[in-house]
CSV table of C-alpha atoms and ligand atoms in Angstrom, one decimal:
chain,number,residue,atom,x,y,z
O,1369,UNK,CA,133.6,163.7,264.5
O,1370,UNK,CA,131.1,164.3,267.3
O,1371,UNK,CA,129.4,161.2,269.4
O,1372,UNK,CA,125.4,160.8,268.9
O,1373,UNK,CA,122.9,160.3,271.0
O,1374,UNK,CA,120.2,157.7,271.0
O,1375,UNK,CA,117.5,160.9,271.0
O,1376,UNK,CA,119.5,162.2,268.5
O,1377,UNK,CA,119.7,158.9,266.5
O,1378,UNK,CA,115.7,158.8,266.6
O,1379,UNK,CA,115.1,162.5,265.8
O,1380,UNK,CA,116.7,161.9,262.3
O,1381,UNK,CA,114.7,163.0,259.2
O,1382,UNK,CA,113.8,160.2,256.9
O,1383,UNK,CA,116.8,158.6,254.0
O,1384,UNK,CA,116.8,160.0,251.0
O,1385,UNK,CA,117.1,157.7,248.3
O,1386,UNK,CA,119.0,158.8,244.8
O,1387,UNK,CA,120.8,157.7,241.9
O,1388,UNK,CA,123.8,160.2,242.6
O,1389,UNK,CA,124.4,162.2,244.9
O,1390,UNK,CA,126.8,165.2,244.7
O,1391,UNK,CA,128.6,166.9,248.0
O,1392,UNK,CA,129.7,170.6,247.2
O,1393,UNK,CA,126.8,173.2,246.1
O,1394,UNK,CA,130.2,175.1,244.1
O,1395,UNK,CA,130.4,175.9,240.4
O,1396,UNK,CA,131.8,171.8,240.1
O,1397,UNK,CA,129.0,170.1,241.7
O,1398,UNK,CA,126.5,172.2,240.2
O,1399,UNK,CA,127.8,171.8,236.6
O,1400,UNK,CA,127.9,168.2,236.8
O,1401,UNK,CA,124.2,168.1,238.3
O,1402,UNK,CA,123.3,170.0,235.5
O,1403,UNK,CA,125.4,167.5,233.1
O,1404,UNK,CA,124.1,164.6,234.9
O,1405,UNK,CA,120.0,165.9,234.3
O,1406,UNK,CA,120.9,167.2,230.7
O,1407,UNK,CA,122.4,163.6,229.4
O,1408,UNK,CA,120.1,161.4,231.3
O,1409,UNK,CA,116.8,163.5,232.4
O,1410,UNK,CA,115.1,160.5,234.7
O,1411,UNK,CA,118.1,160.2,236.9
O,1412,UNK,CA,117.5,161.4,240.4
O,1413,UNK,CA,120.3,163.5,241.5
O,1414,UNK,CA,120.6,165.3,244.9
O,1415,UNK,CA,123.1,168.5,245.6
O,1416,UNK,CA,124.0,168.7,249.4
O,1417,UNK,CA,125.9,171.4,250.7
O,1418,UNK,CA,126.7,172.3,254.1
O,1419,UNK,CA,126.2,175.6,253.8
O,1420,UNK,CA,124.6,177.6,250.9
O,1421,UNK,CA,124.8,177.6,247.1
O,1422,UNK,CA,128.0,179.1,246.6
O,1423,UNK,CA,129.0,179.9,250.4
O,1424,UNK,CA,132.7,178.2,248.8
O,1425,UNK,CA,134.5,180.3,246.7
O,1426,UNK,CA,132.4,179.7,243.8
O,1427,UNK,CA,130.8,182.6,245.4
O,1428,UNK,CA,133.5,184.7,246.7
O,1429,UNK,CA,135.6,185.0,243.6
O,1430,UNK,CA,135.9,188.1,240.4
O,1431,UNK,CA,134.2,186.5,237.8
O,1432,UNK,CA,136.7,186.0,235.4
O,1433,UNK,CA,136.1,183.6,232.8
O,1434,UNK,CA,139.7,183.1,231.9
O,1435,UNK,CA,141.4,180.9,228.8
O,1436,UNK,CA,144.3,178.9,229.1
O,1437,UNK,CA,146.0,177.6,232.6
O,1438,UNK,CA,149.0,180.0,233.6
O,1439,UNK,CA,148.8,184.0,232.2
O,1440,UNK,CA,151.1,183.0,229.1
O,1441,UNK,CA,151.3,180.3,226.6
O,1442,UNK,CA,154.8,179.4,226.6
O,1443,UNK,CA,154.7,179.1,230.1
O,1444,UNK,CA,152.1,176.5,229.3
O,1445,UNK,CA,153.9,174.8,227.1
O,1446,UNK,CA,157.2,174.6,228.9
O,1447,UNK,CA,155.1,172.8,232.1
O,1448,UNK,CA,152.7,170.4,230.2
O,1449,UNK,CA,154.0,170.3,226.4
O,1450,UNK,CA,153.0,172.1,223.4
O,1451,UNK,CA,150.0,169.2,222.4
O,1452,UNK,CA,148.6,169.4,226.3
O,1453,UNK,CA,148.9,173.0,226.6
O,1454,UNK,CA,146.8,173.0,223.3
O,1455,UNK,CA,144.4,171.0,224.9
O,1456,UNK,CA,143.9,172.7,228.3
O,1457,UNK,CA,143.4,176.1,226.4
O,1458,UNK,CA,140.8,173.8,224.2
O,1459,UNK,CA,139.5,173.0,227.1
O,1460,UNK,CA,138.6,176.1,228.7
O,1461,UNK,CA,137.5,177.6,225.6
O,1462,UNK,CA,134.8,174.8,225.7
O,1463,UNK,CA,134.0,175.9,228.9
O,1464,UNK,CA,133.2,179.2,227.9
O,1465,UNK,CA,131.4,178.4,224.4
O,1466,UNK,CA,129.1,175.9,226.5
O,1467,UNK,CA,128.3,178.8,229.1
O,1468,UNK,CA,127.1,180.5,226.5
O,1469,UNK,CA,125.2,177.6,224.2
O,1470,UNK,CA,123.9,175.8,227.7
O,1471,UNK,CA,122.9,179.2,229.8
O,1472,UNK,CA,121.0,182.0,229.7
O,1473,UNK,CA,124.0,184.4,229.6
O,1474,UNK,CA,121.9,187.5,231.1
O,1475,UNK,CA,121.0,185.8,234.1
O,1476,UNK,CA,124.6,185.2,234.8
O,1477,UNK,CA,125.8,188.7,234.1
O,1478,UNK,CA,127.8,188.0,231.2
O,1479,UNK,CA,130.2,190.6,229.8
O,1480,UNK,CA,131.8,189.4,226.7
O,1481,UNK,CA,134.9,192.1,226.9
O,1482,UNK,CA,137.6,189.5,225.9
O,1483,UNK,CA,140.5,189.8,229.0
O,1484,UNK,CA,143.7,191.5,228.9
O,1485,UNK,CA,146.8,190.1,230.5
O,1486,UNK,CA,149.5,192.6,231.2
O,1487,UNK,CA,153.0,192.2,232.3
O,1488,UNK,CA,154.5,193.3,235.6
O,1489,UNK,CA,158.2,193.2,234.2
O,1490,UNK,CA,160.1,193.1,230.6
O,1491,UNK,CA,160.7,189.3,231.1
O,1492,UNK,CA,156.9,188.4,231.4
O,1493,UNK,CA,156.1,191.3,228.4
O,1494,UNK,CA,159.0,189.3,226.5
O,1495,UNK,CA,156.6,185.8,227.0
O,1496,UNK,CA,153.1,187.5,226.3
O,1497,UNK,CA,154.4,189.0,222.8
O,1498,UNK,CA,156.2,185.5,222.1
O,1499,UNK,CA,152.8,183.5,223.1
O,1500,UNK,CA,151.1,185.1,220.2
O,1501,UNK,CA,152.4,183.2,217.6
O,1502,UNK,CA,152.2,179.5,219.1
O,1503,UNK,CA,148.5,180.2,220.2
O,1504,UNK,CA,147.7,181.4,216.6
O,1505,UNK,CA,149.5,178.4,215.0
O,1506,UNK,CA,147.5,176.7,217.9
O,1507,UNK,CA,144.1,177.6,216.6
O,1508,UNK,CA,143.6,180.3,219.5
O,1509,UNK,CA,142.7,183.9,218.6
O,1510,UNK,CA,145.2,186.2,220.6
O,1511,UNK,CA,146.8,189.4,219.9
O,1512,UNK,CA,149.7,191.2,221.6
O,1513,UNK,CA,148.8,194.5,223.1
O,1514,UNK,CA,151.9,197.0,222.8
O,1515,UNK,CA,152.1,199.3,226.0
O,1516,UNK,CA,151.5,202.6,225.1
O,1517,UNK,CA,147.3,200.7,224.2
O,1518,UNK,CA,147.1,198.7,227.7
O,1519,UNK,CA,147.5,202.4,229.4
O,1520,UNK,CA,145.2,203.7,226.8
O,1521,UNK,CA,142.6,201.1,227.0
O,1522,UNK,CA,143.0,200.8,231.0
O,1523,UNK,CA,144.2,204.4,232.0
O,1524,UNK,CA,146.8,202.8,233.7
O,1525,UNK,CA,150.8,203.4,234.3
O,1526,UNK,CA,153.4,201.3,235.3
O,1527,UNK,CA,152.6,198.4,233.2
O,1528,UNK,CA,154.0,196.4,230.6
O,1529,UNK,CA,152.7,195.3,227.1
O,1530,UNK,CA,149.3,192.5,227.5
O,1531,UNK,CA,148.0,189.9,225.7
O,1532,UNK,CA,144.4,190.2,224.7
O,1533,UNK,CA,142.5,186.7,224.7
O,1534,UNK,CA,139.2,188.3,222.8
O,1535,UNK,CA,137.3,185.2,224.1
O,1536,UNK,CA,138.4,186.0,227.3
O,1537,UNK,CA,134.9,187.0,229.3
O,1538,UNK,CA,133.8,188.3,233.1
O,1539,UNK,CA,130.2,187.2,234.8
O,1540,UNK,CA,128.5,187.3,238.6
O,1541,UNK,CA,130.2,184.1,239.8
O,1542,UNK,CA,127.6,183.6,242.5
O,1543,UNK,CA,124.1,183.8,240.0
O,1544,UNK,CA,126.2,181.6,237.8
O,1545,UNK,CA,126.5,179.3,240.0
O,1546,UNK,CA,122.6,179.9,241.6
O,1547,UNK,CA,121.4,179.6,238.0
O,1548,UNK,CA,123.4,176.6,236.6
O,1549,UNK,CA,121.3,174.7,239.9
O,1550,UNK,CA,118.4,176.0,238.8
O,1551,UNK,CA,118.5,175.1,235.4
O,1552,UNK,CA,119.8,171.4,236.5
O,1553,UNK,CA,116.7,170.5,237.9
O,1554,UNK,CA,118.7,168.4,240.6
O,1555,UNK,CA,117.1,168.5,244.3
O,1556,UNK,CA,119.1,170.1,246.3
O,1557,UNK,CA,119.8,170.0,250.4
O,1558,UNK,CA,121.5,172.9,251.8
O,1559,UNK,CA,122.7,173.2,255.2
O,1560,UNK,CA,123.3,169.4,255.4
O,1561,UNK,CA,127.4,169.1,256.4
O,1562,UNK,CA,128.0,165.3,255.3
O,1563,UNK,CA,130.1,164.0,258.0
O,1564,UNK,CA,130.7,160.5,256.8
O,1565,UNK,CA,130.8,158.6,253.5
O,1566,UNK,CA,129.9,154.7,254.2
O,1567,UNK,CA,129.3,151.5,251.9
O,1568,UNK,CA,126.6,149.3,252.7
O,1569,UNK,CA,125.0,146.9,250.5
O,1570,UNK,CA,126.3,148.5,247.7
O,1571,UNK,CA,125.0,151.8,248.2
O,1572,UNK,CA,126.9,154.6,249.7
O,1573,UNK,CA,125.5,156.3,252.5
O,1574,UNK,CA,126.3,159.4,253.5
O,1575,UNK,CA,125.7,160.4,257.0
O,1576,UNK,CA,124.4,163.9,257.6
O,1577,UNK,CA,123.2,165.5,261.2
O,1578,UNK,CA,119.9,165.3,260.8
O,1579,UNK,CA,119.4,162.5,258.1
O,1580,UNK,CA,121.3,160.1,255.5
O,1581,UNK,CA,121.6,160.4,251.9
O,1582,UNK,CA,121.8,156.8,250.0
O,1583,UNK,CA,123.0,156.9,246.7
O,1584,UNK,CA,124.0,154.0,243.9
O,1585,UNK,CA,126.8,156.7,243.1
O,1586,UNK,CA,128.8,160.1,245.0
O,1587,UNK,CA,130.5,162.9,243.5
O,1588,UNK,CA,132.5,164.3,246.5
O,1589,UNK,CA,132.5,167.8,245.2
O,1590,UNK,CA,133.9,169.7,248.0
O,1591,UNK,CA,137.1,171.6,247.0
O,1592,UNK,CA,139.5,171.2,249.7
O,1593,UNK,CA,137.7,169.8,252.2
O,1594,UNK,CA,137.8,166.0,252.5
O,1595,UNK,CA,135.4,163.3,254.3
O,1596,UNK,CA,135.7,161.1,256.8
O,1597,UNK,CA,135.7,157.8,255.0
O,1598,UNK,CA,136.6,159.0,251.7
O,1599,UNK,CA,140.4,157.6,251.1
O,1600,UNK,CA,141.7,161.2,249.7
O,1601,UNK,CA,145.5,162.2,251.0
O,1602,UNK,CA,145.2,165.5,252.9
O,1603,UNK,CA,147.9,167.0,250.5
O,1604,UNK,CA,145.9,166.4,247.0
O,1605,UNK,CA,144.3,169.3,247.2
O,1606,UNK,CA,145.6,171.9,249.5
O,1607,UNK,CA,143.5,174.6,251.0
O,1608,UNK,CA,144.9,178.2,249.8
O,1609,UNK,CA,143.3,181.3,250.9
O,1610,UNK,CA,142.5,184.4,248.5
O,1611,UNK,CA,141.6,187.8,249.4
O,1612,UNK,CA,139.5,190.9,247.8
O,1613,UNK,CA,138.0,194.1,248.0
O,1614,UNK,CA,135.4,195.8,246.5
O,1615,UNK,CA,135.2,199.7,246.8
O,1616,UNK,CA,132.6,202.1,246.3
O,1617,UNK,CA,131.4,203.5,243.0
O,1618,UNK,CA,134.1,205.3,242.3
O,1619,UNK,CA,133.5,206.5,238.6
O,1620,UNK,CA,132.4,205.8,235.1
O,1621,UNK,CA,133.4,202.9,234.4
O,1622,UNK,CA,137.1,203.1,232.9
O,1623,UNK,CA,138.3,199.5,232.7
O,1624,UNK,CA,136.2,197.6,229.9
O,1625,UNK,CA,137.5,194.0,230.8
O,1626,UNK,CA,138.9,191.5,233.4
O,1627,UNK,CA,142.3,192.9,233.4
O,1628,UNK,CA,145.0,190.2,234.9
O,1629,UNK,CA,148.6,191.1,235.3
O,1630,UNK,CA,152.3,190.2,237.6
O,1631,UNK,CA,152.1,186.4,236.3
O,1632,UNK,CA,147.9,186.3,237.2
O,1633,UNK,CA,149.1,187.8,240.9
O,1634,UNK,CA,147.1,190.5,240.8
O,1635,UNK,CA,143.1,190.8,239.4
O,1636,UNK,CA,141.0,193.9,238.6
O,1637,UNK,CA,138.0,194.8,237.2
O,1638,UNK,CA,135.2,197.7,237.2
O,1639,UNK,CA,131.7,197.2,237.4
O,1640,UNK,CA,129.2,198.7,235.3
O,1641,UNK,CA,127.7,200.5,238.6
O,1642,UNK,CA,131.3,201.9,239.1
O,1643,UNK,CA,132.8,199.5,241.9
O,1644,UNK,CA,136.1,198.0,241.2
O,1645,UNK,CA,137.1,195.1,242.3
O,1646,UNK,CA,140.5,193.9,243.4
O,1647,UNK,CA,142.6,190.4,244.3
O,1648,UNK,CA,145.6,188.7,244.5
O,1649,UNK,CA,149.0,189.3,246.5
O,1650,UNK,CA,149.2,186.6,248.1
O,1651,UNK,CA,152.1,185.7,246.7
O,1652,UNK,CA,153.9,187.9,248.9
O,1653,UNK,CA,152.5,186.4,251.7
O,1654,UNK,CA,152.3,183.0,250.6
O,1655,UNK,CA,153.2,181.0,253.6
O,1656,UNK,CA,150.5,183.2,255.4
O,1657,UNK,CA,147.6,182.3,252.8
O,1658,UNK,CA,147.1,178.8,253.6
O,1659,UNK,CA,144.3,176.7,255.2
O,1660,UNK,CA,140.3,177.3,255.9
O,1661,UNK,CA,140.4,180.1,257.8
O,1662,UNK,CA,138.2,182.9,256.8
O,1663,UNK,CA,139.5,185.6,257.1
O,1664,UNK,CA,141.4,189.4,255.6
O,1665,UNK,CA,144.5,189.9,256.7
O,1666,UNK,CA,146.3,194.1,256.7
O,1667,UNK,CA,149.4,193.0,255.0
O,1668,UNK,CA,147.5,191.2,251.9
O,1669,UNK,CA,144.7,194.3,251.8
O,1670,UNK,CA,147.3,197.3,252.0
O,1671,UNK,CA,149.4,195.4,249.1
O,1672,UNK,CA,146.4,195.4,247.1
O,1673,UNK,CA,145.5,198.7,247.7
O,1674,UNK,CA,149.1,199.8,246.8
O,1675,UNK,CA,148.5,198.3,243.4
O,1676,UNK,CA,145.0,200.1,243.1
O,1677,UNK,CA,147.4,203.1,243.7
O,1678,UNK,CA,150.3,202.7,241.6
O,1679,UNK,CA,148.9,201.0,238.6
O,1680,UNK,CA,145.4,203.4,238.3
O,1681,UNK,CA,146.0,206.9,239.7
O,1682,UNK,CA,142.3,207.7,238.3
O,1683,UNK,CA,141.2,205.1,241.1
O,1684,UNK,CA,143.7,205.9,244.2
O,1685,UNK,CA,140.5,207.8,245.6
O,1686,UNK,CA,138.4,205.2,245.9
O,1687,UNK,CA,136.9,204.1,249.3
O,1688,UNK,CA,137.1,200.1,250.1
O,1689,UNK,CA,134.1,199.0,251.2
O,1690,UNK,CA,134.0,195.6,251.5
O,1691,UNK,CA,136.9,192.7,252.2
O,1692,UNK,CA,136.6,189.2,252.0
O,1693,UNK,CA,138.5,186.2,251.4
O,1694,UNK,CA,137.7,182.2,250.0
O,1695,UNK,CA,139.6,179.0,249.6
O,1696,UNK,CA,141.2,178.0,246.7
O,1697,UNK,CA,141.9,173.9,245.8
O,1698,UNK,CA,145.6,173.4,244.6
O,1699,UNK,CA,147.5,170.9,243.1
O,1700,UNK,CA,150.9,169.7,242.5
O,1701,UNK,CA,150.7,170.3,238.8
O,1702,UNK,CA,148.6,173.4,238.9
O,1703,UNK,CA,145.8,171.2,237.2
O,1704,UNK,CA,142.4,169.6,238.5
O,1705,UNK,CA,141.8,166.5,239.5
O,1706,UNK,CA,139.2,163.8,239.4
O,1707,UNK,CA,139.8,160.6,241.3
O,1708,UNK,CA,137.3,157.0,242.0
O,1709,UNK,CA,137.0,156.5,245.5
O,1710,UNK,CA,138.4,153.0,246.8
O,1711,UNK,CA,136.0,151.8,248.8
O,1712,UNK,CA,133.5,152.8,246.1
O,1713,UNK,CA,133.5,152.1,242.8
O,1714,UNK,CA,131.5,154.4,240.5
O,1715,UNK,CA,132.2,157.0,242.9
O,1716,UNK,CA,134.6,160.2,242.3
O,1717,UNK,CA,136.0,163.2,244.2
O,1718,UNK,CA,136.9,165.9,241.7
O,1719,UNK,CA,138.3,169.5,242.6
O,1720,UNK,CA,141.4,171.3,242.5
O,1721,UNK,CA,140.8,174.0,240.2
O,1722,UNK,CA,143.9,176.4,241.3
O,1723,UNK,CA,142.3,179.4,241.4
O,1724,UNK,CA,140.6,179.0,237.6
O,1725,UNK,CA,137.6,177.2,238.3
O,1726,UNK,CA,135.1,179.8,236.7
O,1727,UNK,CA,137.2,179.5,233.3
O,1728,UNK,CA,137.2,175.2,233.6
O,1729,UNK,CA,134.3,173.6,235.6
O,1730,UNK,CA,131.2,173.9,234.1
O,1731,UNK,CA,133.3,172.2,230.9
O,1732,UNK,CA,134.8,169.5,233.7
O,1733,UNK,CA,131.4,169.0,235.3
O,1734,UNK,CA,130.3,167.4,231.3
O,1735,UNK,CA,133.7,165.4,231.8
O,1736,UNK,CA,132.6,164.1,235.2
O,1737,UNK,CA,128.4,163.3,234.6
O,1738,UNK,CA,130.2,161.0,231.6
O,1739,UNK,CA,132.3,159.4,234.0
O,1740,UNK,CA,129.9,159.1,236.8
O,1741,UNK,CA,127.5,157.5,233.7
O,1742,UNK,CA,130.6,155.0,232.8
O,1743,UNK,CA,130.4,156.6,229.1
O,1744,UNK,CA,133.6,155.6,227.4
O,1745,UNK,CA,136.7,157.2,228.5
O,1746,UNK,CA,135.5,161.3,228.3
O,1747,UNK,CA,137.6,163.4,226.3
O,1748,UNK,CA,140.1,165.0,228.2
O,1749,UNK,CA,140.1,162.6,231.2
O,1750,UNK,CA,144.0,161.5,230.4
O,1751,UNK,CA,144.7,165.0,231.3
O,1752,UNK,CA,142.7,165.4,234.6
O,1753,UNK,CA,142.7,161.6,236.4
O,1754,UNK,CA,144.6,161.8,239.8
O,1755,UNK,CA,146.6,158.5,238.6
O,1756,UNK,CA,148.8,161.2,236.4
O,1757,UNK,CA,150.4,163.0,240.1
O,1758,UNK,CA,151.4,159.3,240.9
O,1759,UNK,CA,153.5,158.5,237.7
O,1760,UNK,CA,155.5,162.5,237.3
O,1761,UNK,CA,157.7,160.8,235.4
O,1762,UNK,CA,154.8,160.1,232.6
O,1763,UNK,CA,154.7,163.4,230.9
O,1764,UNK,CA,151.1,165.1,230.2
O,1765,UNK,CA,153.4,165.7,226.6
O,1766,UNK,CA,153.4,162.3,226.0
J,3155,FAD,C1,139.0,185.3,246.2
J,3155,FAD,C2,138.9,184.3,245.0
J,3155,FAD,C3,139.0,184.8,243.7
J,3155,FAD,C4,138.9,183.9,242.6
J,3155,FAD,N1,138.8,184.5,241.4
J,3155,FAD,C5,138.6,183.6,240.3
J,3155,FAD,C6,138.3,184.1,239.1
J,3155,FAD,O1,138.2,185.3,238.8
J,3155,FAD,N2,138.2,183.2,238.0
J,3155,FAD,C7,138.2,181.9,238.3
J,3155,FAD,O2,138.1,181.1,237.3
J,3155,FAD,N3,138.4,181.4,239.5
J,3155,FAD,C8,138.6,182.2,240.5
J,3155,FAD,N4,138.7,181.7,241.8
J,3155,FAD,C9,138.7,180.2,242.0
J,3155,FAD,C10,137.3,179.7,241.9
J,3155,FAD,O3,136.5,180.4,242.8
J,3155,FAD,C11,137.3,178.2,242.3
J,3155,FAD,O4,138.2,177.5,241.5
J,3155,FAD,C12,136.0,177.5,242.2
J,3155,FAD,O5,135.0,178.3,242.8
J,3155,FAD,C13,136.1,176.1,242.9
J,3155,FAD,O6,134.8,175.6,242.8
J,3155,FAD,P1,134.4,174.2,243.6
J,3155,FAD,O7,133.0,173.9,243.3
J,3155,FAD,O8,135.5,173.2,243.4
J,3155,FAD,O9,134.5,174.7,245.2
J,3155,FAD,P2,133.6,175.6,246.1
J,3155,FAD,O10,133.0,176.7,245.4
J,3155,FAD,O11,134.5,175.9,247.3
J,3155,FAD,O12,132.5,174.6,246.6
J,3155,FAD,C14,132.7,173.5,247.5
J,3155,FAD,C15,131.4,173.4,248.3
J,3155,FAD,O13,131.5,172.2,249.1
J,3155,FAD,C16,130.8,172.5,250.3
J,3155,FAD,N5,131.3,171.5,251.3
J,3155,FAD,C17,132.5,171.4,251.8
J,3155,FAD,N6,132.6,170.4,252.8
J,3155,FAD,C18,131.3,169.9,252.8
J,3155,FAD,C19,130.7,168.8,253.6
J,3155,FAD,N7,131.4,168.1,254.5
J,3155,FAD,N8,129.4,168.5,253.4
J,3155,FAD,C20,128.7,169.2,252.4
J,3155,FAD,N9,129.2,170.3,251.7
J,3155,FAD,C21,130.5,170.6,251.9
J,3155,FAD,C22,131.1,173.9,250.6
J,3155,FAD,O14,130.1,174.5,251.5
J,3155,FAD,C23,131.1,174.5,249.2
J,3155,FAD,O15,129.9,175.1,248.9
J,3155,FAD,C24,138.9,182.5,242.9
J,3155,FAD,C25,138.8,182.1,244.2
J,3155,FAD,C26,138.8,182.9,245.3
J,3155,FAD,C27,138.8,182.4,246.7
């Protein structure tokens, strides 16, 4: 943290008051300012980013508004249990019915295609035909996709069979984000870094360049990032990088839906305009893909390129024409997290979506407005409060 002057000191903007105030302009502070206004209109609620709406990787991402945690079901189940894996695929699939009840679906660029995971290898084809049945029993439409269709419906070689997930859907992540703000009614500050989080008279402060925020209650709301003051180990959420492209318009549009395959590796899907747009790989490179830094790296971009190549020869023509990369929140358990800040009670940080967040936090953000307005114990909470990484040996099953 930088020293201030006394000039500087006296050049600050006026404090702004407000019930809560939420750090992070992504897709999780913005859903639970819009959760926030929706369940208690009067409350004053301010959004302050450091950057922009959406600069994170609410911004940077493909879209997909995916169901369920890992690519299969079983997988699921063998990591959480078959009554929590029921629930997280609940859960997302609440996320994605309350995008559409709560939002006006054609300002977000809403394609409702369903999404098709396909399998890299026999083993993984093995899991998506066995997930069927479970996620049927489950309540969960799903249907195996034999594959002779996925190279039908995709034009593509070299895969596998798929699972189709027909509630499964793809939007622009950045006007989602943009218009859930918008609809929320919450002000917002942009370009304000917080620097500090402080407790003073039972408010917390939070301590800006040019001016403080004081708030009765703070959602800290910033993915990976932590804040000086706000007792968060380093490790709970770990900064993992992701890199795209996008190419040109290449040509009609031959892939109707978000199309996920190699375990949820690799990502592709094909605008309307023609552009297709690629991510994933960095498991190949996954000590390489860590941290904040910003940046495309050749071995990541050529791999993905090669799969543009191998898997859709109708596409190995088309030009890249734009590369990018974001940071992605992880966690130990591949789950998010919500936690109350010591030194503040009434006050959460929340993040952590491992690489998912389209397809979980606008649903999460509901979870987090009722904790932030001490409503009895949300639903779902048990499956999300940070307390759960500190007791492994409690199983989500249980
Ligand atoms: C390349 C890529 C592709 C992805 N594809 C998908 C996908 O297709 N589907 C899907 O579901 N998920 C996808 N994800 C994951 C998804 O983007 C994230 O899970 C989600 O955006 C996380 O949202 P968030 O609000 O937690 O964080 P962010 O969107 O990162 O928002 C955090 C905000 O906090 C602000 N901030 C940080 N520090 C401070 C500070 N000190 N003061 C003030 N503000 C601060 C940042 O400026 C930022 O705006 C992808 C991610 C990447 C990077």
């Amino acid at each position: 943290m930088m020293t201030r002057s006394y000039w500087h000191q006296q050049d600050r903007a006026p404090a702004i008051s407000c019930d809560v105030a939420i750090v992070g302009a992504g897709i999780a502070g913005a859903s639970t300012a819009f959760w926030l206004k929706k369940i208690e209109p009067a409350l004053d609620v301010a959004v302050i980013d450091a950057a922009e709406v959406g600069t994170g990787a609410s911004g940077r991402n493909a879209g997909f508004l995916l169901q369920g945690i890992a690519t299969d079901y079983l997988t699921d189940i063998d990591r959480y249990g078959r009554k929590a894996a029921q629930r997280l695929w609940q859960f997302t699939m609440e996320n994605r019915q309350l995008l559409e009840s709560e939002l006006d679906p054609s300002a977000i660029d809403l394609e409702r295609t369903g999404s098709l995971i396909v399998a890299g290898s026999d083993e993984e084809d093995e899991r998506l035909r066995a997930s069927v049945a479970p996620l049927r029993a489950d309540g969960i439409p799903a249907a195996y996709v034999p594959p002779e269709k996925v190279r039908e419906r995709t034009l593509s070689r070299g895969f596998f069979g798929g699972l189709n997930v027909p509630s499964g859907a793809m939007c622009n992540p950045l006007r989602l984000v943009q218009h859930i703000l918008q609809m929320s009614r919450a002000q917002l500050f942009e370009r304000h870094p917080v620097e500090e989080f402080k407790t003073a008279a039972g408010d917390v402060h939070l301590l800006t360049r040019s001016r403080t925020f004081r708030a009765a209650q703070v959602l800290i709301a910033t993915n990976a990032a932590t804040i000086s003051g706000v007792e968060r180990p380093d490790t709970l959420i770990r900064p993992v990088r992701a890199q795209m492209f996008s190419t040109r318009p290449h040509s009609p549009r031959r892939l109707p839906m978000p199309l996920y395959s190699h375990e949820g590796n690799y990502y592709v899907r094909q605008l309307d305009s023609g552009e297709l747009l690629l991510g994933g790989a960095r498991h190949q490179h996954a000590d390489d893909e860590v941290g904040f830094e910003d940046r495309v790296t050749e071995p990541v971009q050529d791999a993905l390129r090669d799969y543009l190549q191998r898997h859709f020869p109708w596409a190995s023509g088309a030009k890249v024409q734009r590369r990018w990369s974001g940071t992605m929140g992880f966690t130990d358990d591949g789950l998010p997290l919500f936690g109350e800040v010591s030194s503040a009670p009434g006050s959460f940080y929340a993040g952590g979506f491992n690489g998912h967040g389209m397809g979980m936090a606008f649903r999460f953000g509901k979870l987090l407005a009722e904790l932030l307005l001490n409503r009895a114990r949300p639903a779902f909470a048990d499956l999300f409060a940070q307390d759960r990484l500190n007791e492994q040996a409690v199983s989500l099953a249980e």
